[in-house]
mmCIF file of C-alpha atoms and ligand atoms in Angstrom:
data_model
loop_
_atom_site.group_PDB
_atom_site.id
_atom_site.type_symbol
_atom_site.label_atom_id
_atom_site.label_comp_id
_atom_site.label_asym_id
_atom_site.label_seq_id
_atom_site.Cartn_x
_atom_site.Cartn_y
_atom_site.Cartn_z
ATOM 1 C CA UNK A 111 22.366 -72.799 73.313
ATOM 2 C CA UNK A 112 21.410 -69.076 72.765
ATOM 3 C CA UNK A 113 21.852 -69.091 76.750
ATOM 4 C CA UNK A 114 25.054 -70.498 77.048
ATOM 5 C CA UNK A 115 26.548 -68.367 74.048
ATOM 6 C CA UNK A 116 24.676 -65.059 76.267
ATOM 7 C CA UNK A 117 26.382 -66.279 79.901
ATOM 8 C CA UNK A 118 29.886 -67.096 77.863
ATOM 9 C CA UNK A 119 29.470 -63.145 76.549
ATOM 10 C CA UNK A 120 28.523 -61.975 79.827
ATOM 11 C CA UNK A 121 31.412 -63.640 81.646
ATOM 12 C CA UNK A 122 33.527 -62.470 79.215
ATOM 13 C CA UNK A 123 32.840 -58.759 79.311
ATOM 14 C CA UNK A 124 32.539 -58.487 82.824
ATOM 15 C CA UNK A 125 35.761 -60.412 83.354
ATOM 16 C CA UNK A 126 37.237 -57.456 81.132
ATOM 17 C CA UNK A 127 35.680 -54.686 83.124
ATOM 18 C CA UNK A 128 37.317 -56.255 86.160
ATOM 19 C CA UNK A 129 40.805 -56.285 84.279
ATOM 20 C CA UNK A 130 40.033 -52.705 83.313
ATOM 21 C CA UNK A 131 39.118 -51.845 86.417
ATOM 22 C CA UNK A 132 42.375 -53.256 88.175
ATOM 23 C CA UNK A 133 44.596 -51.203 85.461
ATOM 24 C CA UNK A 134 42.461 -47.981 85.576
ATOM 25 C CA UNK A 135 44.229 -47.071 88.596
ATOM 26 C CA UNK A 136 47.296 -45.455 87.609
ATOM 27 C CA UNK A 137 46.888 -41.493 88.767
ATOM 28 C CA UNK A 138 45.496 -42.360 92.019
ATOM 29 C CA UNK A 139 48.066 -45.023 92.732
ATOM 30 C CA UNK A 140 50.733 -42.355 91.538
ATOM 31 C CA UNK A 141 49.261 -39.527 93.666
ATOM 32 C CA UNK A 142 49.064 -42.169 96.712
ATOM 33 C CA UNK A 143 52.746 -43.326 96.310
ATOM 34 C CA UNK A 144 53.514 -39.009 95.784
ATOM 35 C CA UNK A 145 55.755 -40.260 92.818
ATOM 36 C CA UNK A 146 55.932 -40.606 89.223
ATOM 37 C CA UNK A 147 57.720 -44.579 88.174
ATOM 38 C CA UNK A 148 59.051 -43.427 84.943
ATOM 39 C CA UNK A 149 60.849 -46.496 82.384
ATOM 40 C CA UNK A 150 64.082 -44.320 80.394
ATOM 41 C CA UNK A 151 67.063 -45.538 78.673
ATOM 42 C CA UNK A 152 69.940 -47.201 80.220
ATOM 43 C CA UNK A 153 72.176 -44.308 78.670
ATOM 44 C CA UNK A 154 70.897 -42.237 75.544
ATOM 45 C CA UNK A 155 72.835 -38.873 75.510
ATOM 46 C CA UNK A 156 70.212 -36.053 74.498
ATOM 47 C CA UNK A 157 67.455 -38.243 75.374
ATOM 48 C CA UNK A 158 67.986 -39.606 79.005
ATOM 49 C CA UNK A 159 71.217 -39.678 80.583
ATOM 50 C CA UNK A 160 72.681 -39.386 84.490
ATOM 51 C CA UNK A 161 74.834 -36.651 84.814
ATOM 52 C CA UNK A 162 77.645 -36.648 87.040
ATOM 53 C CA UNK A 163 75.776 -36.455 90.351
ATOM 54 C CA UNK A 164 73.449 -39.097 89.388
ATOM 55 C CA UNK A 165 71.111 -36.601 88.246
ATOM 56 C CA UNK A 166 68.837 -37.614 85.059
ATOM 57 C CA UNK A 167 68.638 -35.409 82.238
ATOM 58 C CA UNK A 168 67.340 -35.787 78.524
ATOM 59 C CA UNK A 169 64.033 -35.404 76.318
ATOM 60 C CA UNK A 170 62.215 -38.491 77.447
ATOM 61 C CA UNK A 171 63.435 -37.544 80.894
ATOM 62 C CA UNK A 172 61.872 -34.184 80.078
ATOM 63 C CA UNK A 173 58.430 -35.965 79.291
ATOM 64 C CA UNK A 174 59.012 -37.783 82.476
ATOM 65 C CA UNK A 175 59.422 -34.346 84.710
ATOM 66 C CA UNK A 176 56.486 -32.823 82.863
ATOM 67 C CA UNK A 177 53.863 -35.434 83.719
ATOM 68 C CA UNK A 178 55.075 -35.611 87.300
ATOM 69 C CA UNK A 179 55.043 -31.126 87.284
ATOM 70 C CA UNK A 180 51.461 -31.931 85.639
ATOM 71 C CA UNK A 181 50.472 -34.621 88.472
ATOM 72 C CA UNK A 182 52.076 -32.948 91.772
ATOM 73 C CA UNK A 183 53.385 -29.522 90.775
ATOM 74 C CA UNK A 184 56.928 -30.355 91.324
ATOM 75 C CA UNK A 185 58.896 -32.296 88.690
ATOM 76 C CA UNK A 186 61.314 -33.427 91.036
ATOM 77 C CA UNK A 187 59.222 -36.376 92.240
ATOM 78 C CA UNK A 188 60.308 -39.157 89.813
ATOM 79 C CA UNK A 189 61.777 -42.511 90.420
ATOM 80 C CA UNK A 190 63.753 -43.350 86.853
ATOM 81 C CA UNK A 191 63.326 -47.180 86.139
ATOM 82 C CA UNK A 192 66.826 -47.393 83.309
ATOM 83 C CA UNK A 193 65.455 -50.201 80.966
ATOM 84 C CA UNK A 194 67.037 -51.909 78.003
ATOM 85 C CA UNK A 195 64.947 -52.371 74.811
ATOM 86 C CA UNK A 196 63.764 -55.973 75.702
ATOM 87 C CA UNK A 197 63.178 -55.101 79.344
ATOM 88 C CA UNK A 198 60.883 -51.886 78.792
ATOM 89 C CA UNK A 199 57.891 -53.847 77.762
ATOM 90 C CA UNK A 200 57.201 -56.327 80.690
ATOM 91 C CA UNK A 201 58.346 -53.317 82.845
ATOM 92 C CA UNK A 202 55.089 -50.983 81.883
ATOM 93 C CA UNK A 203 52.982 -54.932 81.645
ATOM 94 C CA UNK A 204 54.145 -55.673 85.137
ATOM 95 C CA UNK A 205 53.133 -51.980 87.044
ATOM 96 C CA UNK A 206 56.485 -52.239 87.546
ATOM 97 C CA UNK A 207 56.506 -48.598 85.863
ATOM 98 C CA UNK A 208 53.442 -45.839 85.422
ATOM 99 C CA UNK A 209 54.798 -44.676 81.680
ATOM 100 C CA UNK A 210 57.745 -45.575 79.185
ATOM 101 C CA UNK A 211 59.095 -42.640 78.037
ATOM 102 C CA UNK A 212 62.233 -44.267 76.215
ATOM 103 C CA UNK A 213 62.639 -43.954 72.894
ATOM 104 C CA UNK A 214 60.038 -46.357 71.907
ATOM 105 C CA UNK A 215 58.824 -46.669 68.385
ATOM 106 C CA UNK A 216 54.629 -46.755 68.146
ATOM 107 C CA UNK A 217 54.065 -49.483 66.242
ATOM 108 C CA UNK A 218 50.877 -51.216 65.294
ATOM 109 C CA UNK A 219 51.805 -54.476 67.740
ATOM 110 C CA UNK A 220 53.075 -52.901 70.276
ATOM 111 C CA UNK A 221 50.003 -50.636 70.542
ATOM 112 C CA UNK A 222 47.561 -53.600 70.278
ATOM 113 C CA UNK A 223 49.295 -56.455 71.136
ATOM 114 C CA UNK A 224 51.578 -55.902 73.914
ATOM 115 C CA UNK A 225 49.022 -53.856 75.073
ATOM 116 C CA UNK A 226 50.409 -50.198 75.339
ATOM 117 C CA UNK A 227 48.935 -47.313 74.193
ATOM 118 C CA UNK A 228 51.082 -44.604 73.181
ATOM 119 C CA UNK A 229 50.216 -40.709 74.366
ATOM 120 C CA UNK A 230 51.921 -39.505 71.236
ATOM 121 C CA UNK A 231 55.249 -38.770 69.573
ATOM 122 C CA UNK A 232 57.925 -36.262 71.157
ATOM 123 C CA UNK A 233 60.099 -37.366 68.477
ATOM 124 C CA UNK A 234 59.670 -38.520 64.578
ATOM 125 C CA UNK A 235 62.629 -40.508 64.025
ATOM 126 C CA UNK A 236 63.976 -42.863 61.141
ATOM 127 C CA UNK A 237 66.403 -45.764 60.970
ATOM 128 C CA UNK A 238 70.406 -44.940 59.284
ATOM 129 C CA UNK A 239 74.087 -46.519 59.112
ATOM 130 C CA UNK A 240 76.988 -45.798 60.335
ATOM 131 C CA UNK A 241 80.492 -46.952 59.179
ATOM 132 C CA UNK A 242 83.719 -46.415 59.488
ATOM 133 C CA UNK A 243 84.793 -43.503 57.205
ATOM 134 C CA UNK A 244 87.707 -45.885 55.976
ATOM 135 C CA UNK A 245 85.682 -48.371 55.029
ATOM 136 C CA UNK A 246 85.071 -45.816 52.136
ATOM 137 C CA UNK A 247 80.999 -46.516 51.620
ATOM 138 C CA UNK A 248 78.968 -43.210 50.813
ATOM 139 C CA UNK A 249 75.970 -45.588 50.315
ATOM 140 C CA UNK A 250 74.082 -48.033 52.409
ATOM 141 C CA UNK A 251 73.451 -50.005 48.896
ATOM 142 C CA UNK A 252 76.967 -50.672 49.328
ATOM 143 C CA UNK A 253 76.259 -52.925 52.044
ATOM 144 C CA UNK A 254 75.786 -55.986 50.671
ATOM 145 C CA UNK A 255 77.872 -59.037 52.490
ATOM 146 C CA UNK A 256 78.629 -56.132 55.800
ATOM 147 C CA UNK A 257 78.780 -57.586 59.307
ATOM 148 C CA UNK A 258 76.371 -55.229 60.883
ATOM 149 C CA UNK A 259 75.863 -54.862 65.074
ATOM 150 C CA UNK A 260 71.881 -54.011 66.067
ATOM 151 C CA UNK A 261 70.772 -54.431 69.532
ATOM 152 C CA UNK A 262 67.841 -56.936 69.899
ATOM 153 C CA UNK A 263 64.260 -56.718 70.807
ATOM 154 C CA UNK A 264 64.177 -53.098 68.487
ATOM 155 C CA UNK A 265 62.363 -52.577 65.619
ATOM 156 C CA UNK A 266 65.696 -52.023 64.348
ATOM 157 C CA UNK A 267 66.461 -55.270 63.807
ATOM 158 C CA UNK A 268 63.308 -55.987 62.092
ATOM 159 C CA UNK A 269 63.731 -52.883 59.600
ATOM 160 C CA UNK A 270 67.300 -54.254 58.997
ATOM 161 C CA UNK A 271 65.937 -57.130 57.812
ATOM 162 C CA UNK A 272 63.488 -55.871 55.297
ATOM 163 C CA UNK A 273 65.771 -53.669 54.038
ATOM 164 C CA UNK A 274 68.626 -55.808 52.808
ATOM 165 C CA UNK A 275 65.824 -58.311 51.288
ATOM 166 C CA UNK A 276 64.210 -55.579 49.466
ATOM 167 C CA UNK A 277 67.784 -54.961 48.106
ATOM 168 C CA UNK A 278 68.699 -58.594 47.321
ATOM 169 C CA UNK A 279 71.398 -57.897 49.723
ATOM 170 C CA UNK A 280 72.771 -60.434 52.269
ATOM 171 C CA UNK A 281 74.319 -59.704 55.362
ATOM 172 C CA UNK A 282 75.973 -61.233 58.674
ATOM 173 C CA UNK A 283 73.756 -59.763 61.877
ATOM 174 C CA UNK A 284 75.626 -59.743 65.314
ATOM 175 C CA UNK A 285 72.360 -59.514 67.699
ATOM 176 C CA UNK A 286 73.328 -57.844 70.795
ATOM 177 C CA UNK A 287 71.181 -56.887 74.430
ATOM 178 C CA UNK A 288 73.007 -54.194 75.801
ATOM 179 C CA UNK A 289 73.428 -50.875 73.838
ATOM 180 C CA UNK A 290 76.870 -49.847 75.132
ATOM 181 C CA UNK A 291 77.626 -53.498 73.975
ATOM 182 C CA UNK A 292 76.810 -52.976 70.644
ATOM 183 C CA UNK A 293 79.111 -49.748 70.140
ATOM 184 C CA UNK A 294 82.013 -51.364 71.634
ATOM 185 C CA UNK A 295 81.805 -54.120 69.191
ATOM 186 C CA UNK A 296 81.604 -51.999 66.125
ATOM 187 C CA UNK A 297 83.930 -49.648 67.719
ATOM 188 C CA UNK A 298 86.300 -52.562 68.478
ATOM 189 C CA UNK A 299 86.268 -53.416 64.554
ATOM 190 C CA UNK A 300 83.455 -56.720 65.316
ATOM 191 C CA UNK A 301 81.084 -55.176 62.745
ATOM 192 C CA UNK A 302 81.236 -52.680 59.673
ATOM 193 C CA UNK A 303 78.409 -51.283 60.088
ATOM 194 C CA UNK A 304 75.970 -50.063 63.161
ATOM 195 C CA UNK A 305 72.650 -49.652 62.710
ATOM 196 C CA UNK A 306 69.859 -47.773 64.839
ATOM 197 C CA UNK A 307 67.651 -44.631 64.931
ATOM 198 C CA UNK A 308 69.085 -41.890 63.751
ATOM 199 C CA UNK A 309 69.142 -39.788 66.734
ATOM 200 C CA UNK A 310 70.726 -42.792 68.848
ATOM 201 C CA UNK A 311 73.368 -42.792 65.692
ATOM 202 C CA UNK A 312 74.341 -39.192 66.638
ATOM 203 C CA UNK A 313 74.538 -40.226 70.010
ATOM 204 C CA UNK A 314 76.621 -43.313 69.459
ATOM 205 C CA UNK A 315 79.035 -41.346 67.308
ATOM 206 C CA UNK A 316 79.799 -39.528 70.008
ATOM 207 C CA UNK A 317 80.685 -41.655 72.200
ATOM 208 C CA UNK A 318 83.361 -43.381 69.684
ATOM 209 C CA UNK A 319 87.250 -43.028 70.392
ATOM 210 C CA UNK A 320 87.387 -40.844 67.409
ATOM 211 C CA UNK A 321 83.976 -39.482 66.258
ATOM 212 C CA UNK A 322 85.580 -38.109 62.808
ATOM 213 C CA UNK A 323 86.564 -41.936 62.450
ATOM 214 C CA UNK A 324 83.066 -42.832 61.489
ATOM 215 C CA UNK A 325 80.167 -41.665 58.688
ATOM 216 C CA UNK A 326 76.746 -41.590 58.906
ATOM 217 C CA UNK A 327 75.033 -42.802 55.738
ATOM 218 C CA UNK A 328 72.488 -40.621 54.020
ATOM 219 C CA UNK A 329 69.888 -43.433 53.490
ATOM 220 C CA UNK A 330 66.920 -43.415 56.256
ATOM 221 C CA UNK A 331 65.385 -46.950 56.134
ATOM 222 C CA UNK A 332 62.341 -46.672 58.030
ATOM 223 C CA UNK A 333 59.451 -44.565 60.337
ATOM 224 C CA UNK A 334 60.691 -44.622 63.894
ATOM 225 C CA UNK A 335 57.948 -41.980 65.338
ATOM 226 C CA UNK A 336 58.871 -42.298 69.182
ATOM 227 C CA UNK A 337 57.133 -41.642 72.122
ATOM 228 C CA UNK A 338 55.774 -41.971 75.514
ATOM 229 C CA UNK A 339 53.252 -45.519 76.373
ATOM 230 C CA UNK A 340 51.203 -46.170 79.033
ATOM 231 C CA UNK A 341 49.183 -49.490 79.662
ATOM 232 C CA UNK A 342 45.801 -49.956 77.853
ATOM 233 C CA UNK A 343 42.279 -49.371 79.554
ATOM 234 C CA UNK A 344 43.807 -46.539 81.863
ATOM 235 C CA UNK A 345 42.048 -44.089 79.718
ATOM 236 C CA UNK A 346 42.383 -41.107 82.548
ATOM 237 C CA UNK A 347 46.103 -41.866 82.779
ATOM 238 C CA UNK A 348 46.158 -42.021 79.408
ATOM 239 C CA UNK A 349 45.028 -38.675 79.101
ATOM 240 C CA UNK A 350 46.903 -36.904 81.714
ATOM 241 C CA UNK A 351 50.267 -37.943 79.376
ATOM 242 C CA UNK A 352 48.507 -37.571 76.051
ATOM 243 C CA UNK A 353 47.484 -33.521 76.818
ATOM 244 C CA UNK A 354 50.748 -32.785 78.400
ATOM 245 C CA UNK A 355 52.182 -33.625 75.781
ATOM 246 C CA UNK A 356 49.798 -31.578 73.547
ATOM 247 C CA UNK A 357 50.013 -28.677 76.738
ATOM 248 C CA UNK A 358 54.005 -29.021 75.424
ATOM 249 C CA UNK A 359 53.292 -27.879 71.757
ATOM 250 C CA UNK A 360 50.419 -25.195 72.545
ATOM 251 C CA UNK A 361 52.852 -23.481 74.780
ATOM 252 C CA UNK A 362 55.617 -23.310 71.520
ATOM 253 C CA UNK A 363 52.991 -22.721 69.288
ATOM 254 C CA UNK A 364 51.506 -19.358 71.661
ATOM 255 C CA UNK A 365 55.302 -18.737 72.768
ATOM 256 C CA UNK A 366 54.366 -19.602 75.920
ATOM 257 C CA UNK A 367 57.988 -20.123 77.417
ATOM 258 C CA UNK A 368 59.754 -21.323 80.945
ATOM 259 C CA UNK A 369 60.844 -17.336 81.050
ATOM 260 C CA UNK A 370 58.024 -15.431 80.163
ATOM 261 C CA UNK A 371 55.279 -18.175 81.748
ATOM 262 C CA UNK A 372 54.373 -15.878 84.390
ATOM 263 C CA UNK A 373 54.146 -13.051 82.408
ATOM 264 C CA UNK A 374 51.652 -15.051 80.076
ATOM 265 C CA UNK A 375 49.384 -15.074 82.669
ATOM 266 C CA UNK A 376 48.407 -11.496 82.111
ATOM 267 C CA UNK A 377 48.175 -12.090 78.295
ATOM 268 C CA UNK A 378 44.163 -11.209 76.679
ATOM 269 C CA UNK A 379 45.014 -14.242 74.352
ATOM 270 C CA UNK A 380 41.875 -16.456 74.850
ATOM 271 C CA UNK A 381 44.124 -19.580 73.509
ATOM 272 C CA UNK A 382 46.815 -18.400 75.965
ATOM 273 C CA UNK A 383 44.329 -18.039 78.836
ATOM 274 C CA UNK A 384 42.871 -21.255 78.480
ATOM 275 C CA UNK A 385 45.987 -22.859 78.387
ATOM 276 C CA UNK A 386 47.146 -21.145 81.874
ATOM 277 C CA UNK A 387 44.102 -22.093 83.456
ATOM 278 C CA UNK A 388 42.933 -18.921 83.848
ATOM 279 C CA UNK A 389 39.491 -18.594 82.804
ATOM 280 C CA UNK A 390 38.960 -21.944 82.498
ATOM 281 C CA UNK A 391 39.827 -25.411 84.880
ATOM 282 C CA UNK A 392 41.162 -28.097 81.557
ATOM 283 C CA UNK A 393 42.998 -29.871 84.862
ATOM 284 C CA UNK A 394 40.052 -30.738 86.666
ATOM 285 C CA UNK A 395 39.265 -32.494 83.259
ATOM 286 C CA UNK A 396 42.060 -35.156 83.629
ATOM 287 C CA UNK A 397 42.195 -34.913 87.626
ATOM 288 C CA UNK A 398 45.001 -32.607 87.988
ATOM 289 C CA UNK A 399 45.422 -28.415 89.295
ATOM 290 C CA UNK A 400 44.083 -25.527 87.427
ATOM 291 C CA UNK A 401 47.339 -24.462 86.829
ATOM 292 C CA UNK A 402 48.903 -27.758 85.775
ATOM 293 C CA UNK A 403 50.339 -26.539 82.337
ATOM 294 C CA UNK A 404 51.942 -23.399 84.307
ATOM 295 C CA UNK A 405 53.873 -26.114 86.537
ATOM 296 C CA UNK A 406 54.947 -28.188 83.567
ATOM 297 C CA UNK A 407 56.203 -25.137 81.520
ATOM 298 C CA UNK A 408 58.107 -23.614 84.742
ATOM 299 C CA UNK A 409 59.626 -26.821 85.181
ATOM 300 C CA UNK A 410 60.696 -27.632 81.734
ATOM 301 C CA UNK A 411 59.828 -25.130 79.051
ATOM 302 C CA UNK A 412 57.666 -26.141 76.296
ATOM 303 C CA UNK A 413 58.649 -28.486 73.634
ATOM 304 C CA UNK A 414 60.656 -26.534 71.788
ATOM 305 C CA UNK A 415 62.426 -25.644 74.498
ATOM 306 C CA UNK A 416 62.841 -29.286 75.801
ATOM 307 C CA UNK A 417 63.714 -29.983 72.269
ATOM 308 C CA UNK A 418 66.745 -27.279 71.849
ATOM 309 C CA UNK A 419 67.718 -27.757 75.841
ATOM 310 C CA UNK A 420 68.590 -31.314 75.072
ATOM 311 C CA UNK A 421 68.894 -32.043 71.139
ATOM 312 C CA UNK A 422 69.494 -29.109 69.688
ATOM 313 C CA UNK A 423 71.610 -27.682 67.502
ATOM 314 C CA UNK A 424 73.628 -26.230 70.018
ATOM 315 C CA UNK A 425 73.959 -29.515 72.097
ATOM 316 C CA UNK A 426 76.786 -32.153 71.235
ATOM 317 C CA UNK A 427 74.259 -34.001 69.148
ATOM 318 C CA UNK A 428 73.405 -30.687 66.885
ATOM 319 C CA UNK A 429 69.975 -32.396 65.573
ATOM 320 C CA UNK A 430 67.864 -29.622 63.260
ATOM 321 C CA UNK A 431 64.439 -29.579 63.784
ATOM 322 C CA UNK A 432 63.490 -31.155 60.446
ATOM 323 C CA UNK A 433 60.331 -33.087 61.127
ATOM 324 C CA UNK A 434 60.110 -32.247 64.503
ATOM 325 C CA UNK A 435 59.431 -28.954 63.845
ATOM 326 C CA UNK A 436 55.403 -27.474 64.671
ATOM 327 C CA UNK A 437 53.420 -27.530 61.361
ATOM 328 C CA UNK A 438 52.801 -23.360 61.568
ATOM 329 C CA UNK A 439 57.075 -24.506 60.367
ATOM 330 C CA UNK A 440 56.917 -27.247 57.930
ATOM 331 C CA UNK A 441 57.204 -29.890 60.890
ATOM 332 C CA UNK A 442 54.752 -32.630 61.842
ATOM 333 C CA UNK A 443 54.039 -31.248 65.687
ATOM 334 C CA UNK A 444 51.241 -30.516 66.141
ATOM 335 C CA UNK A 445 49.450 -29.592 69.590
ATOM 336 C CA UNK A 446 45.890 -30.401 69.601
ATOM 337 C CA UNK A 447 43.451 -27.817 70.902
ATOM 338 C CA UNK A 448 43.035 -27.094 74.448
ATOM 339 C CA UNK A 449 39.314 -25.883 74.657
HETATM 340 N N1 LIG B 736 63.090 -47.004 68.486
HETATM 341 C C1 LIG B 736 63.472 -48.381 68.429
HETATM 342 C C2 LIG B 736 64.871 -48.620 68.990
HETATM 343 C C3 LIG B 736 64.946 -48.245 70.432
HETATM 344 C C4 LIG B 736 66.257 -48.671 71.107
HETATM 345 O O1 LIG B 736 66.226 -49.443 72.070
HETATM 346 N N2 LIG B 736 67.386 -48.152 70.620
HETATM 347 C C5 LIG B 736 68.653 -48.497 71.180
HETATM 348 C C6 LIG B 736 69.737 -47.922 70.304
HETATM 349 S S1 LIG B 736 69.806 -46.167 70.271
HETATM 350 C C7 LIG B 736 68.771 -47.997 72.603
HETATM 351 O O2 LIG B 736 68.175 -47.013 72.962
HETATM 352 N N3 LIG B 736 69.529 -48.690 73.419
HETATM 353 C C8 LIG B 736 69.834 -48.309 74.754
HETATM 354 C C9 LIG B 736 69.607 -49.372 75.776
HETATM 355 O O3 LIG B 736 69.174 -50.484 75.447
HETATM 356 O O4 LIG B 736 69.812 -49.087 76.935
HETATM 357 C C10 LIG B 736 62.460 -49.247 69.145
HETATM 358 O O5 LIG B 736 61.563 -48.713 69.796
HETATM 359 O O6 LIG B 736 62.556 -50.480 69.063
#
């Protein structure tokens, strides 16, 4: 008996060191192939969008450029995989993709379950409303018995959930796949209210007939802190993605930026040195160049430079940094040490 139960154990973990094994692959197969397969939004202005020449552009994008500037010293070698909210998951399950850098809420399930593991958040979001301003509704209390559009397979339409039965509220949910779906049905008067991430609300309002038309309700329902995923047991992918991202804060937090980079190099600053590679090899630690974080900041600034580039409040969607902000500012970014 105490035999069998030992082989079943046995079998067991060595059938997981052979899954682990298969999925540990990632950075090799990426330097192999000499690209990056990065999973973005279909169409999220600010976050990842195609510009007019087909060109992809965005934070997440951003994230996407930095890993493959980390990997290969040249951001330009990245294959964008656009992915609606139900599709993203299989995608990363399926190798289909190398990371999901797409908006994606880190949730406990997702990050156990669906077997993920997220590298970290390049954006703490939160669930809002948006109505029409006619509709005269300053409140999202207000709601109650509102036809309201939410794309499916989000945690959006989870958190809508919870929220009108913690408020005794009922409501009429039109479920729908495709973003750009959604807004034309609230847009087209099919709903009174859309629901999403606030950031994706800024978006959406944007790309309304009439952007004044429509209000965006002060109530924020929920944690959406989003952020790049990569498949479980690929620890050395994971951390290639994990310290670029932190290699992204570090830089803001020493004012390391995509100007004065080479300059930096010169600096005495230990911190600053380390970060450059120059005393020290952190690259050879997750199996990339010396001067990996010198690639990624020359091709995309450091995060609050990504952050401003594409968010900003001198971009169409004119977000503050509010939580987003490093915490030497009140914010909740914070770069972990490099040393
Ligand atoms: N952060 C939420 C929502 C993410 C999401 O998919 N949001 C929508 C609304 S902004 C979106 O990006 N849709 C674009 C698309 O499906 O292409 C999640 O991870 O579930």
């Amino acid at each position: 008996m105490k035999l069998k139960l030992l082989t079943a154990v046995l079998g067991l973990s060595i059938a997981g060191l052979a899954v682990n094994a298969a999925s540990a692959q990632t950075l090799q197969t990426v330097k192999d192939r000499d690209n990056l397969r990065c999973g973005v939004n279909t169409g999220l202005p600010g976050f990842a969008s195609q510009d007019d020449q087909g060109g992809w552009q965005g934070l997440d994008v951003d994230y996407c450029k930095a890993v493959a500037a980390a990997v290969f010293g040249d951001a330009s070698k990245v294959q964008y995989s656009p992915l609606s909210a139900v599709q993203r998951f299989p995608a990363l399950q399926n190798n289909e993709i190398d990371m999901l850098a797409r908006n994606t809420t880190w949730t406990m399930d997702r990050d156990t379950t669906l077997g993920l593991t997220f590298a970290g958040v390049n954006y703490y979001d939160g669930q809002g409303f948006m109505v029409k301003s006619d509709l005269n509704v300053n409140s999202a209390l207000e709601l109650s018995g509102a036809t309201v559009c939410v794309q499916s397979g989000t945690t959006t339409e989870l958190n809508l959930a919870d929220y009108f039965r913690t408020n005794n509220m009922d409501y009429n949910p039109v479920v729908i796949e495709s973003q750009s779906d959604v807004n034309s049905a609230y847009d087209s008067g099919r709903c009174d209210v859309l629901t999403t991430d606030a950031s994706g609300l800024a978006a959406s309002r944007l790309e309304m007939g009439n952007a004044d038309e429509h209000v965006i309700l002060p109530e924020i329902i929920s944690k959406e802190p989003l952020g790049p995923a990569v498949r479980q047991g690929d620890t050395e992918w994971f951390n290639v993605v994990k310290w670029v991202h932190y290699a992204l804060l570090n830089a803001e937090e020493l004012g390391v930026t995509q100007a004065n980079v080479e300059e930096m190099l010169e600096s005495e600053n230990p911190e600053i040195r380390r970060l450059l590679g120059q005393d020290s090899n952190f690259g050879e630690s997750i199996g990339v160049s010396q001067d990996w974080v010198v690639n990624v900041i020359k091709a995309v600034g450091n995060y609050g430079e990504i952050f401003e580039r594409n968010i900003g409040v001198n971009t169409p969607l004119q977000i503050q940094r509010g939580q987003n902000a490093l915490w030497t500012k009140g914010g909740l970014q914070y770069g972990m040490p490099i040393r």
